[in-house]
């Protein structure tokens, strides 16, 4: 995967923190059910659950610049993701050619928590903060056992690195991926994941 420049990283970090601080000033009653911390992942599209309102072209500036829009969404903060059953993988990464331990819930479990019924032909559009996006169908997400990694080598992944979330699989143990050169194994794995659109 080509290294991507994070032009939107400052916006991604500043807006949720500012919104969280403003909510704290207004008191706990003004905060949504999943807003104990900043929303790290927003799921939209064919979902049955919602815990935030529709797209706001003023406050959702990064999404606005990336041409997104939605009537409802389900968001996850770090704590909400940690409540899901974690899975651990140990792929060899292209950046240093060494195996690293990655941990986080299965992508399909995250989708289930958002009320998405993902079938084999359901399309999941995974989007990173810089706009890099990939499409996976439900069958690929399942057979590759894609996780939403929150930790690498035992530590939370920071913004500005591969995190805070990374949609990734254990390429070493997927025959068709392991057969590729290392630099080509993770093109379907956007790091700095922040948005998923579910297309039924």
C-alpha positions as a printed NumPy array, in Angstrom:
array([[  0.   ,   0.   ,   0.   ],
       [  1.381,   3.41 ,  -0.922],
       [  2.066,   5.654,   2.038],
       [ -0.622,   8.309,   2.185],
       [ -0.261,  11.828,   3.477],
       [ -2.696,  12.818,   6.191],
       [ -3.88 ,  16.24 ,   5.083],
       [ -6.974,  15.921,   7.232],
       [ -5.315,  14.572,  10.364],
       [ -5.361,  17.867,  12.234],
       [ -9.066,  18.316,  11.514],
       [ -9.797,  14.729,  12.562],
       [ -8.093,  15.249,  15.888],
       [ -9.323,  18.744,  16.659],
       [-13.028,  18.568,  15.829],
       [-13.998,  15.599,  18.037],
       [-11.972,  16.95 ,  20.963],
       [-13.501,  20.396,  20.629],
       [-17.001,  18.929,  20.368],
       [-16.387,  16.749,  23.413],
       [-15.136,  19.71 ,  25.426],
       [-18.151,  21.779,  24.42 ],
       [-20.5  ,  18.967,  25.434],
       [-18.75 ,  18.705,  28.787],
       [-19.316,  22.439,  29.345],
       [-23.048,  21.982,  28.696],
       [-23.272,  19.047,  31.109],
       [-23.813,  15.287,  30.736],
       [-27.468,  15.588,  29.72 ],
       [-26.428,  17.095,  26.366],
       [-24.163,  14.222,  25.414],
       [-25.411,  11.353,  23.269],
       [-25.541,   7.704,  24.37 ],
       [-22.197,   6.816,  22.776],
       [-20.362,  10.078,  23.428],
       [-18.397,   9.201,  26.538],
       [-15.375,  10.027,  24.428],
       [-14.835,  11.425,  20.932],
       [-16.459,   9.405,  18.159],
       [-13.669,   7.48 ,  16.408],
       [-15.804,   5.517,  13.949],
       [-19.045,   6.546,  12.247],
       [-21.169,   3.905,  10.485],
       [-23.839,   5.015,   8.008],
       [-26.045,   3.542,   5.314],
       [-28.057,   0.347,   5.747],
       [-28.072,   0.246,   9.552],
       [-30.951,  -0.357,  11.957],
       [-29.53 ,   1.548,  14.911],
       [-28.569,   5.186,  15.352],
       [-27.082,   7.176,  18.209],
       [-26.439,  10.495,  16.507],
       [-28.373,  12.82 ,  14.252],
       [-28.049,  13.45 ,  10.512],
       [-25.027,  14.802,   8.687],
       [-24.264,  18.417,   9.569],
       [-22.392,  20.273,   6.783],
       [-21.036,  22.773,   9.308],
       [-19.855,  20.513,  12.123],
       [-18.993,  17.441,  10.   ],
       [-16.388,  19.336,   7.993],
       [-14.113,  16.446,   7.025],
       [-17.076,  14.353,   5.887],
       [-18.381,  17.383,   4.011],
       [-15.081,  17.83 ,   2.183],
       [-15.127,  14.135,   1.262],
       [-18.637,  14.386,  -0.188],
       [-20.411,  12.321,   2.468],
       [-23.939,  12.716,   3.763],
       [-26.406,  10.65 ,   5.788],
       [-29.745,  10.824,   7.569],
       [-28.607,   8.772,  10.569],
       [-25.447,   7.192,  11.904],
       [-24.09 ,   4.968,  14.63 ],
       [-20.845,   6.095,  16.257],
       [-18.284,   4.267,  18.361],
       [-15.849,   5.8  ,  20.798],
       [-12.771,   3.904,  22.004],
       [-14.568,   2.454,  25.028],
       [-17.456,   1.142,  22.909],
       [-15.051,  -0.693,  20.606],
       [-13.229,  -2.195,  23.585],
       [-16.528,  -3.655,  24.828],
       [-16.68 ,  -5.923,  21.76 ],
       [-14.9  ,  -9.296,  21.786],
       [-11.254,  -8.669,  20.778],
       [ -9.371, -10.768,  18.257],
       [ -5.609, -10.86 ,  17.854],
       [ -3.639, -11.242,  14.63 ],
       [  0.093, -11.112,  13.922],
       [  0.775, -10.136,  10.302],
       [  4.102,  -9.115,   8.847],
       [  3.813,  -5.418,   8.032],
       [  5.178,  -3.83 ,   4.906],
       [  6.695,  -0.894,   6.741],
       [  9.453,  -2.818,   8.515],
       [  9.032,  -6.39 ,   7.251],
       [  8.403,  -7.64 ,  10.8  ],
       [  5.387,  -9.305,  12.448],
       [  3.339,  -7.123,  14.78 ],
       [  0.506,  -7.986,  17.141],
       [ -2.762,  -6.227,  16.301],
       [ -5.905,  -6.478,  18.429],
       [ -9.487,  -5.363,  17.975],
       [-13.035,  -6.574,  17.27 ],
       [-14.035,  -8.272,  14.056],
       [-15.34 ,  -5.837,  11.455],
       [-18.527,  -7.881,  11.141],
       [-19.094,  -7.667,  14.907],
       [-18.763,  -3.883,  14.702],
       [-21.305,  -3.857,  11.885],
       [-23.662,  -6.013,  13.946],
       [-23.431,  -3.578,  16.852],
       [-24.516,  -0.806,  14.493],
       [-27.537,  -2.848,  13.416],
       [-26.209,  -3.718,   9.959],
       [-27.262,  -7.06 ,   8.471],
       [-24.231,  -7.906,   6.371],
       [-24.696, -10.629,   3.769],
       [-22.076, -11.981,   1.383],
       [-22.954,  -9.344,  -1.241],
       [-23.32 ,  -6.394,   1.115],
       [-20.769,  -3.713,   0.269],
       [-18.763,  -2.046,   3.018],
       [-17.012,   1.175,   2.022],
       [-14.128,   1.772,   4.443],
       [-12.809,   5.337,   4.528],
       [ -9.703,   6.846,   6.145],
       [ -9.27 ,  10.415,   7.351],
       [ -7.375,  11.437,   4.206],
       [-10.157,  10.157,   1.943],
       [ -8.484,   6.877,   0.978],
       [-11.258,   4.312,   0.633],
       [-11.749,   0.675,  -0.286],
       [-14.781,  -1.523,  -0.854],
       [-15.143,  -4.988,   0.622],
       [-18.141,  -7.263,   0.382],
       [-19.466,  -9.18 ,   3.345],
       [-17.939, -12.437,   2.124],
       [-14.459, -10.896,   1.957],
       [-14.812,  -9.317,   5.389],
       [-15.809, -12.688,   6.799],
       [-13.333, -15.015,   5.102],
       [-10.414, -12.655,   5.695],
       [-11.545, -12.118,   9.307],
       [-10.983,  -8.377,   9.043],
       [-10.607,  -6.683,  12.421],
       [-10.932,  -3.054,  13.432],
       [ -7.602,  -2.867,  15.221],
       [ -7.405,  -0.563,  18.217],
       [ -4.014,  -1.736,  19.522],
       [ -0.635,  -2.621,  18.075],
       [  1.989,  -4.481,  20.08 ],
       [ -0.063,  -3.972,  23.233],
       [ -0.466,  -0.187,  22.94 ],
       [ -3.365,   1.929,  21.611],
       [ -2.683,   3.151,  18.074],
       [ -2.347,   6.944,  17.931],
       [ -3.617,   9.329,  15.306],
       [ -0.665,  10.211,  13.113],
       [  0.509,   6.598,  13.061],
       [ -1.643,   3.708,  11.849],
       [ -4.521,   4.585,  14.144],
       [ -6.459,   5.214,  16.069],
       [ -8.29 ,   2.49 ,  14.086],
       [ -7.068,   0.199,  11.327],
       [ -9.213,  -2.184,   9.267],
       [ -6.752,  -5.019,   8.73 ],
       [ -6.416,  -8.784,   8.297],
       [ -3.702, -11.344,   8.901],
       [ -2.285, -11.36 ,   5.38 ],
       [  0.338, -13.986,   6.255],
       [ -2.428, -16.526,   6.804],
       [ -4.616, -15.734,   3.8  ],
       [ -3.131, -17.727,   0.886],
       [ -4.029, -15.271,  -1.896],
       [ -2.574, -12.373,   0.122],
       [  0.523, -14.218,   1.32 ],
       [  1.345, -14.991,  -2.325],
       [  1.614, -11.26 ,  -3.114],
       [  4.706,  -9.109,  -2.561],
       [  4.611,  -7.639,   0.939],
       [  3.967,  -4.102,  -0.342],
       [  0.753,  -5.26 ,  -2.087],
       [ -0.873,  -7.249,   0.727],
       [ -2.656,  -4.437,   2.563],
       [ -4.225,  -2.305,  -0.176],
       [ -7.679,  -3.2  ,   1.195],
       [ -6.683,  -2.156,   4.733],
       [ -7.153,   1.587,   5.328],
       [ -5.403,   2.843,   8.431],
       [ -6.779,   5.897,  10.245],
       [-10.221,   4.424,   9.536],
       [-13.014,   6.758,  10.614],
       [-16.093,   6.028,   8.47 ],
       [-17.857,   2.953,   7.099],
       [-20.806,   3.079,   4.72 ],
       [-22.987,  -0.034,   4.519],
       [-24.588,  -0.621,   1.118],
       [-27.181,  -3.392,   1.15 ]])
